[in-house]
PDB file of C-alpha atoms in Angstrom:
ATOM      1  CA  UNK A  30      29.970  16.329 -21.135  1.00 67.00           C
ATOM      2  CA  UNK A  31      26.674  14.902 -20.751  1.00 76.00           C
ATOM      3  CA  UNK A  32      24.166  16.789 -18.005  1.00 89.00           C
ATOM      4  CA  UNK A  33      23.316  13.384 -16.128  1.00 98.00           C
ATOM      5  CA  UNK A  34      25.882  11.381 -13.515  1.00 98.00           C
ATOM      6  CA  UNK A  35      24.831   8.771 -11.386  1.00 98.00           C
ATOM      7  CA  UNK A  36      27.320   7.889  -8.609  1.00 98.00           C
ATOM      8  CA  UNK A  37      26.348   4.457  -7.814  1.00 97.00           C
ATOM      9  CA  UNK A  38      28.190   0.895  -6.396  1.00 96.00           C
ATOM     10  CA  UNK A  39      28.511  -1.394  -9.244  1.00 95.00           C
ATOM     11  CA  UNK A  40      25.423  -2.961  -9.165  1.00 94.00           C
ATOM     12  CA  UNK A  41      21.768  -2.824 -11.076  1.00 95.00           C
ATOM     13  CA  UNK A  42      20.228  -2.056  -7.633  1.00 93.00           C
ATOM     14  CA  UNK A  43      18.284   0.713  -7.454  1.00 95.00           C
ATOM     15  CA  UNK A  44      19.746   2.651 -10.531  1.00 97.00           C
ATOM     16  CA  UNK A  45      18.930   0.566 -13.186  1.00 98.00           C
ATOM     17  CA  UNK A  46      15.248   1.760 -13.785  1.00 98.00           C
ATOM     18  CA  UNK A  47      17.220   5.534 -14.032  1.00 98.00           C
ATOM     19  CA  UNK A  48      19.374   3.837 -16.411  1.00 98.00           C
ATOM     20  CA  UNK A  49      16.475   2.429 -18.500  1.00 98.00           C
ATOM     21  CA  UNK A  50      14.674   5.326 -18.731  1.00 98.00           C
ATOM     22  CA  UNK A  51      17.416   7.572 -19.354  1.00 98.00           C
ATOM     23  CA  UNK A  52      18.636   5.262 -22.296  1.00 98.00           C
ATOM     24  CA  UNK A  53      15.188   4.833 -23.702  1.00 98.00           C
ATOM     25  CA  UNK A  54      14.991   8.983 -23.709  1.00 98.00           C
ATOM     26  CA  UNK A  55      18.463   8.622 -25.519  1.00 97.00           C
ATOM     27  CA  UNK A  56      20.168  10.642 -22.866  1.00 97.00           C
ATOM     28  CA  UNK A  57      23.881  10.287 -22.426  1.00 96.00           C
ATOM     29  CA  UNK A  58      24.952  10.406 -18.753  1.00 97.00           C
ATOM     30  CA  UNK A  59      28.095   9.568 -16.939  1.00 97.00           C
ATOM     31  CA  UNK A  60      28.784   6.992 -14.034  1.00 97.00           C
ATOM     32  CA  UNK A  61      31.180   7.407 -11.320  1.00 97.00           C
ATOM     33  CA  UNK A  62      31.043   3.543  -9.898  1.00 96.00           C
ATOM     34  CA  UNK A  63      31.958   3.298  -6.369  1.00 96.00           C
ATOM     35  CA  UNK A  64      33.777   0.456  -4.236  1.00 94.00           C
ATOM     36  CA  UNK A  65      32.736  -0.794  -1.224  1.00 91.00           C
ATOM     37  CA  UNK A  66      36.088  -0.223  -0.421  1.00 92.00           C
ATOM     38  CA  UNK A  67      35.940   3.953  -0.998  1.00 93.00           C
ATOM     39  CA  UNK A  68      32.547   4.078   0.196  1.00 95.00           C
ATOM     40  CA  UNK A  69      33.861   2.557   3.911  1.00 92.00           C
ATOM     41  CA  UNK A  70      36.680   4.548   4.000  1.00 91.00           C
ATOM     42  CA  UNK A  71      36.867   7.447   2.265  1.00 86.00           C
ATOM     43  CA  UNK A  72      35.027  10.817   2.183  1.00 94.00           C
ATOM     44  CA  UNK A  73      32.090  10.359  -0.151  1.00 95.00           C
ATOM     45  CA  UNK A  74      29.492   9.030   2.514  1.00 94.00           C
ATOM     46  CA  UNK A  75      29.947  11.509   5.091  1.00 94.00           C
ATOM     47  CA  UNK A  76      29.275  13.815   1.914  1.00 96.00           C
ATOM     48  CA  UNK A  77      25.824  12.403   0.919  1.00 96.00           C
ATOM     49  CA  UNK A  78      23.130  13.928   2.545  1.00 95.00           C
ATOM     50  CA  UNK A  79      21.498  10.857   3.563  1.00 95.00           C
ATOM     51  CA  UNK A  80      24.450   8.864   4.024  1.00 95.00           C
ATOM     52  CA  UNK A  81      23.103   6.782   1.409  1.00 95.00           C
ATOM     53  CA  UNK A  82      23.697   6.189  -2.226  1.00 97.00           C
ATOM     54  CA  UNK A  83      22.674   6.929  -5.444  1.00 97.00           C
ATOM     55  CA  UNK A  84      23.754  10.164  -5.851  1.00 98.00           C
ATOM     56  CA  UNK A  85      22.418  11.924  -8.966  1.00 98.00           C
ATOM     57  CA  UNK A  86      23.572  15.334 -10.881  1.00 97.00           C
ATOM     58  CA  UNK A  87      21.446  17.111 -13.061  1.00 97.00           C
ATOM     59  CA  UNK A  88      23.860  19.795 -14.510  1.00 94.00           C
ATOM     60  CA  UNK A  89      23.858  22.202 -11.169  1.00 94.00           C
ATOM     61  CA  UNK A  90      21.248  20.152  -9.000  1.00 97.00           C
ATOM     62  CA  UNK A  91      22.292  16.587  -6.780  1.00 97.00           C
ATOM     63  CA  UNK A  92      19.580  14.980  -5.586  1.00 98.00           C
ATOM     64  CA  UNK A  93      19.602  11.519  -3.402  1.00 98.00           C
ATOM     65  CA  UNK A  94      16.851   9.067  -3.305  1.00 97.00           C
ATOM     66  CA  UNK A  95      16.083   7.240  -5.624  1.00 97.00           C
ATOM     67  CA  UNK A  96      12.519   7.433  -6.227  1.00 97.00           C
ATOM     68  CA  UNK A  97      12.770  11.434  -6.159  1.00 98.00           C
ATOM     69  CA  UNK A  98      15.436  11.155  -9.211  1.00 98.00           C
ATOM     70  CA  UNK A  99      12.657   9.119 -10.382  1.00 98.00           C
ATOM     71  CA  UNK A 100      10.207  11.291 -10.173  1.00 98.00           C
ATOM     72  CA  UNK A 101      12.642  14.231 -11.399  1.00 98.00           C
ATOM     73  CA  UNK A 102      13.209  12.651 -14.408  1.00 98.00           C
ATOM     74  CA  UNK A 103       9.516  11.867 -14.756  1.00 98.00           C
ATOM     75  CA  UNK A 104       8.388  15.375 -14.579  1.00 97.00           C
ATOM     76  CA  UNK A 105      11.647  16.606 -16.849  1.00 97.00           C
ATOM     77  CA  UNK A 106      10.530  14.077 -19.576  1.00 97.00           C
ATOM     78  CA  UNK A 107       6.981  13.973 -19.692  1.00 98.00           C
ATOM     79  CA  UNK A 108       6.478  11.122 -18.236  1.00 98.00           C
ATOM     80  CA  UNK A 109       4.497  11.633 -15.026  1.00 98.00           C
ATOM     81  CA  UNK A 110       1.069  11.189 -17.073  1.00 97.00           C
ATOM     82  CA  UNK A 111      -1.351  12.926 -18.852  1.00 97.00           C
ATOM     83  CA  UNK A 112      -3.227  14.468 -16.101  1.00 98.00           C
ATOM     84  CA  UNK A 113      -3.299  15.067 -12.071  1.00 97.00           C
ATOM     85  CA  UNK A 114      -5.426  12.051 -12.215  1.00 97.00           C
ATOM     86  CA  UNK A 115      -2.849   9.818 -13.957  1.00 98.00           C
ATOM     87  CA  UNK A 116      -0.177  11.341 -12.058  1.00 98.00           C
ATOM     88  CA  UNK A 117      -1.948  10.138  -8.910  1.00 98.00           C
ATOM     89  CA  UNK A 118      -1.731   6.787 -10.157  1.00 98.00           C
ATOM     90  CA  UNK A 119       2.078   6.755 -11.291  1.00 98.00           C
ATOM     91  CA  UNK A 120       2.690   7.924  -7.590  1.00 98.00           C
ATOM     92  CA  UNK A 121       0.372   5.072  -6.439  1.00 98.00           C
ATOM     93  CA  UNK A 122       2.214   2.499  -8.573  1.00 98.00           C
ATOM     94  CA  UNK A 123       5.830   3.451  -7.843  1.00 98.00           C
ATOM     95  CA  UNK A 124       4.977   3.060  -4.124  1.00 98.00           C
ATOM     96  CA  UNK A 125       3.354   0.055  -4.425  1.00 97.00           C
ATOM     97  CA  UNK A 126       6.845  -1.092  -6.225  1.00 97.00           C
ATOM     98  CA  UNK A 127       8.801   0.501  -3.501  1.00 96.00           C
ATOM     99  CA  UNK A 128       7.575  -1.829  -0.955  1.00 94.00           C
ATOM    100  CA  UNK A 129       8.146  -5.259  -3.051  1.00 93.00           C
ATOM    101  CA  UNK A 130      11.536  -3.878  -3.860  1.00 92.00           C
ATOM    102  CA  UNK A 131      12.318  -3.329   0.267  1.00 90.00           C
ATOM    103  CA  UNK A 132      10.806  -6.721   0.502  1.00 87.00           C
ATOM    104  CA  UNK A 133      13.047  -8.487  -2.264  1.00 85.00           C
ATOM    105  CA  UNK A 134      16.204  -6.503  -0.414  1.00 80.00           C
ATOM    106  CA  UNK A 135      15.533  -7.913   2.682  1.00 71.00           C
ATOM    107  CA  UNK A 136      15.677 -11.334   1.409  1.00 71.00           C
ATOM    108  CA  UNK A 137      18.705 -10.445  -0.592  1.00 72.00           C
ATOM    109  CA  UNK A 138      20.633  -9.255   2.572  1.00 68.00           C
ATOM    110  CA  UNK A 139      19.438 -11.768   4.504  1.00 65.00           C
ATOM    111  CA  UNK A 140      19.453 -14.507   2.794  1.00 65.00           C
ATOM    112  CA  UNK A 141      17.978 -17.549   5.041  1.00 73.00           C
ATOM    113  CA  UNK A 142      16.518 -20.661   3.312  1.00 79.00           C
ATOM    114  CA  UNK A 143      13.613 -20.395   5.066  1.00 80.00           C
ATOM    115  CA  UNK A 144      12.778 -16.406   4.299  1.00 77.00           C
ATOM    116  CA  UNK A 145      13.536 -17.277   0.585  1.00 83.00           C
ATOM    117  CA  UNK A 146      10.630 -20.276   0.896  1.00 86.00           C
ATOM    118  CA  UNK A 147       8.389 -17.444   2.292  1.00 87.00           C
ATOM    119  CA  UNK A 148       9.351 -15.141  -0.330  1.00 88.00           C
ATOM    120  CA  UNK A 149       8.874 -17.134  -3.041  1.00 90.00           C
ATOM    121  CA  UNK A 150       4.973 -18.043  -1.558  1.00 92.00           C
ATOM    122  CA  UNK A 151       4.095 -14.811  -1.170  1.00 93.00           C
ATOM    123  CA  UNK A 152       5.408 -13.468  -4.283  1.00 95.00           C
ATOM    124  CA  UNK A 153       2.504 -14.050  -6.345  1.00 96.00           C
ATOM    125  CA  UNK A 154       0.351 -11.826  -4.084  1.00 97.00           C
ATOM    126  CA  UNK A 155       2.921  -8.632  -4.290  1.00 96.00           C
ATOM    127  CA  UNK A 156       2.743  -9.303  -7.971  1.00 97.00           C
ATOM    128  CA  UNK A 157      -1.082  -9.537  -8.059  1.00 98.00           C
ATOM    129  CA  UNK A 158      -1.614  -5.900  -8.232  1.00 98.00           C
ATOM    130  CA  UNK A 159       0.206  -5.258 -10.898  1.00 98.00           C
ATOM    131  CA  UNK A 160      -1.317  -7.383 -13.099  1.00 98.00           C
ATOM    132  CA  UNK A 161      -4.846  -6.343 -12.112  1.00 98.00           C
ATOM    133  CA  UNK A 162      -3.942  -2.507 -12.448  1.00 97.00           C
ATOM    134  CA  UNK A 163      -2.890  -3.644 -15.981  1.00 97.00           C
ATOM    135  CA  UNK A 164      -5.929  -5.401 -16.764  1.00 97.00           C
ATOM    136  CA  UNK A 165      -7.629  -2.000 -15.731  1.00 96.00           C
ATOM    137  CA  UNK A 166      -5.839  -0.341 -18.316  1.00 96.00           C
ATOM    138  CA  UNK A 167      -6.831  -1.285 -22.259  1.00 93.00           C
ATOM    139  CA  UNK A 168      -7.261  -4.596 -21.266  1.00 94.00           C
ATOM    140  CA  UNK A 169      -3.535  -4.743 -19.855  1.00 94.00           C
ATOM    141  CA  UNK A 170      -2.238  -3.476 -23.702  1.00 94.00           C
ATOM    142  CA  UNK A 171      -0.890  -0.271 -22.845  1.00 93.00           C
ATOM    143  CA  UNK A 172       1.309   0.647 -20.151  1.00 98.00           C
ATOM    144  CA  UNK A 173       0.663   0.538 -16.406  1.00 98.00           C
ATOM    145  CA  UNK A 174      -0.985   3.772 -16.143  1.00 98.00           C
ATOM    146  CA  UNK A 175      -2.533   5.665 -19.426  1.00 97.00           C
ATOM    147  CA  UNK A 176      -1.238   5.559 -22.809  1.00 96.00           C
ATOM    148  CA  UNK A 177       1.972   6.660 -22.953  1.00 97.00           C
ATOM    149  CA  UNK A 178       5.059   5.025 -20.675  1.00 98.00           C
ATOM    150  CA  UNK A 179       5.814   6.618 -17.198  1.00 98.00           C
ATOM    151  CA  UNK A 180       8.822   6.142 -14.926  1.00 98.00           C
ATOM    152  CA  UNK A 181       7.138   3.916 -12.891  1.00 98.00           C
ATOM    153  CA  UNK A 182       7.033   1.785 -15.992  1.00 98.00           C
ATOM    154  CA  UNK A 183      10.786   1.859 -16.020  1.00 98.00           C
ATOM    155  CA  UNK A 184      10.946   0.831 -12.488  1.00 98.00           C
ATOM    156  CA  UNK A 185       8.065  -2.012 -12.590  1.00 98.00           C
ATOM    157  CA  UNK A 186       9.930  -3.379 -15.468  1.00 98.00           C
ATOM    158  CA  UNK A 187      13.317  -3.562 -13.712  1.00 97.00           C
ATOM    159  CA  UNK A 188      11.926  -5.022 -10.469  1.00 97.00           C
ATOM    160  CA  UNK A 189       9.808  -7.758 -12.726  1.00 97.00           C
ATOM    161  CA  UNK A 190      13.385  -8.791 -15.153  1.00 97.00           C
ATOM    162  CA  UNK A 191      15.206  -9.328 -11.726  1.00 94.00           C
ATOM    163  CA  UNK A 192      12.656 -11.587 -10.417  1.00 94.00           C
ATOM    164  CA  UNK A 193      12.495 -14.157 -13.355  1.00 95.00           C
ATOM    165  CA  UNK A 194      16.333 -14.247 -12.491  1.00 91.00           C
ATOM    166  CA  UNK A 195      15.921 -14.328  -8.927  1.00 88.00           C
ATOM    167  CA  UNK A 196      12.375 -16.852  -9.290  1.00 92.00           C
ATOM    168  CA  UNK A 197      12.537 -18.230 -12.477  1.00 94.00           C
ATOM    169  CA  UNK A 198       8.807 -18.683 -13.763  1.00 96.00           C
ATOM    170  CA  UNK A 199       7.346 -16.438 -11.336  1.00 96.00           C
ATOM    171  CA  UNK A 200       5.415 -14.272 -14.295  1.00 97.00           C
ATOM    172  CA  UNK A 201       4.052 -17.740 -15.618  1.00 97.00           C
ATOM    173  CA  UNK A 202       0.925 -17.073 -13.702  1.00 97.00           C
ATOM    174  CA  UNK A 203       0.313 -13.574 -15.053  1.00 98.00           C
ATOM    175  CA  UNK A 204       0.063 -13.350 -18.582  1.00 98.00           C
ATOM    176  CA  UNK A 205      -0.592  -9.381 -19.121  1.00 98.00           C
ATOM    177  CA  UNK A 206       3.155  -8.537 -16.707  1.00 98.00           C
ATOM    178  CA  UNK A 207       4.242 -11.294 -18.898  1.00 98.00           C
ATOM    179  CA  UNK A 208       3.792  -9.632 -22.189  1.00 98.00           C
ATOM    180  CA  UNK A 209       4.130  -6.302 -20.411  1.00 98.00           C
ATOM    181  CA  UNK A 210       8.059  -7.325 -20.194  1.00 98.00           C
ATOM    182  CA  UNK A 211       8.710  -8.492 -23.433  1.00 98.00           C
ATOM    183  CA  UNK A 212       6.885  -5.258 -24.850  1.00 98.00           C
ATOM    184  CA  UNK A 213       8.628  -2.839 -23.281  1.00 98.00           C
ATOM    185  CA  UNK A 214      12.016  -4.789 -23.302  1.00 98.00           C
ATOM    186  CA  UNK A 215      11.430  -4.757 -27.242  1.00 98.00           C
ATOM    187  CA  UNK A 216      11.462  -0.672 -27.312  1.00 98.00           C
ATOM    188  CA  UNK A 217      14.218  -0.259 -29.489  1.00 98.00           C
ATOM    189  CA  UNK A 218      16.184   1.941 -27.476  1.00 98.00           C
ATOM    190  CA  UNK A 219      15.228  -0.296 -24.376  1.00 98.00           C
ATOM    191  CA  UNK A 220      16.457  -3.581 -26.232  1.00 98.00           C
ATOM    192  CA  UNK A 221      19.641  -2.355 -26.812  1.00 98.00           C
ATOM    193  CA  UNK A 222      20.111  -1.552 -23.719  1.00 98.00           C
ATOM    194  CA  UNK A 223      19.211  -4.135 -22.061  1.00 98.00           C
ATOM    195  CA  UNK A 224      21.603  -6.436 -24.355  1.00 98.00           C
ATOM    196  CA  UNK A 225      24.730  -4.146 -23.909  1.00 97.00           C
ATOM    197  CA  UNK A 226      27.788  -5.093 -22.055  1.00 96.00           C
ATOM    198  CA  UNK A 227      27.492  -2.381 -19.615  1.00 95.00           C
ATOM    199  CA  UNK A 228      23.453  -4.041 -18.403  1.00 96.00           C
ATOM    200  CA  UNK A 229      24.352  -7.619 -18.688  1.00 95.00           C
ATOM    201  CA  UNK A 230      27.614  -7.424 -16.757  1.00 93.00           C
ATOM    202  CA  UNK A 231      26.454  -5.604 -14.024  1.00 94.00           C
ATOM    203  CA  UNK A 232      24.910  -7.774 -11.079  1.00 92.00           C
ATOM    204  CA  UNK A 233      21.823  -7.019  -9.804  1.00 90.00           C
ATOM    205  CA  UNK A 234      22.646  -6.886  -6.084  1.00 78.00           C
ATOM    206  CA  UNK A 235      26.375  -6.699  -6.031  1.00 68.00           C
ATOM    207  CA  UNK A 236      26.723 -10.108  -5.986  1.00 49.00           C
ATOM    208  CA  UNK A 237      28.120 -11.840  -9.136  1.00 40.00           C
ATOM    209  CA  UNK A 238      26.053 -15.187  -9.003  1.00 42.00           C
ATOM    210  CA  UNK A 239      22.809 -12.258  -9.244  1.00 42.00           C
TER     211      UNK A 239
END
């Protein structure tokens, strides 16, 4: 049995960076998928400790949240930087992501013409950052912190391949998080991945048109 489950809905959401970063460790890990239909009426969510899914076992441990599996996995792989110092800065990132991801959920959930327009304007300054802290870094030729690839790698990537679904063309102004994407979506464990059944058929928010 592999040491890893992720009880999730069946959805990208906010597993999929786990899932890339599991698959580009070549880890093996289960999923238990769950319905809306179980989640509403059966046991499970009264059983979470937040209420809230993902749900995540390492071997003896469940954690919720997903940034802290995140982070878990970060610190069990070696992938939380080099240093305190580049540690700081993974945290920094994958906070910074954190908030464009509750941003891009809200206008998921909500869905009004109008807060789509905004979203769409403003998206270029949430993804601003990002392309500056890569400039920062090797001249935006390595990863987004340091030289080796961190979880919050995992997770920029995921959030940045759902938005040139969601905004097609959005990454046009920003060359480095454009070549950022197809680099790291070219790791060879990452590529197949990302081309398997199990990735490709799975929506991104539950929906099947994303």
């Amino acid at each position: 049995m592999p040491p890893y489950t992720i009880v999730y809905f069946p959805t990208r959401g906010r597993c999929e960076a786990l899932r890339m970063l599991l698959a580009d460790q070549d880890q093996s890990w289960k999923e238990e998928v769950v319905t809306k239909e179980s989640w509403l009426q059966g046991p499970l969510k009264a059983s979470c400790l937040y209420g809230q899914l993902p749900k995540f076992q390492d071997g003896d441990l469940t954690l919720y949240q997903s940034n802290a599996i995140l982070r878990h996995l970060g610190r069990s792989f070696g992938l939380y930087g080099t240093d305190e110092r580049e540690a700081a800065l993974v945290d920094m990132v994958n906070d910074g992501l954190e908030d464009l991801r509750r941003r891009c959920s809200h206008l998921i959930h909500h869905k009004r013409e109008e807060d789509k327009a905004q979203y769409v304007r403003e998206l270029p300054a949430h993804l601003k950052p990002f392309e500056t802290l890569l400039s920062q870094n090797q001249g935006g030729q390595a990863f987004i912190v340091g030289n080796q690839i961190s979880f919050a790698d995992y997770n920029l990537l995921d959030l940045l391949l759902n938005h040139q679904v969601l905004v097609p063309g959005c990454l046009d102004p920003f060359p480095l998080l454009s070549a950022y994407v197809a680099r790291l979506s070219a790791r060879p464990k990452l590529k197949a991945f990302l081309a398997s059944p199990e990735h490709v058929n799975r929506p991104i928010f539950g929906s099947r048109k994303i």
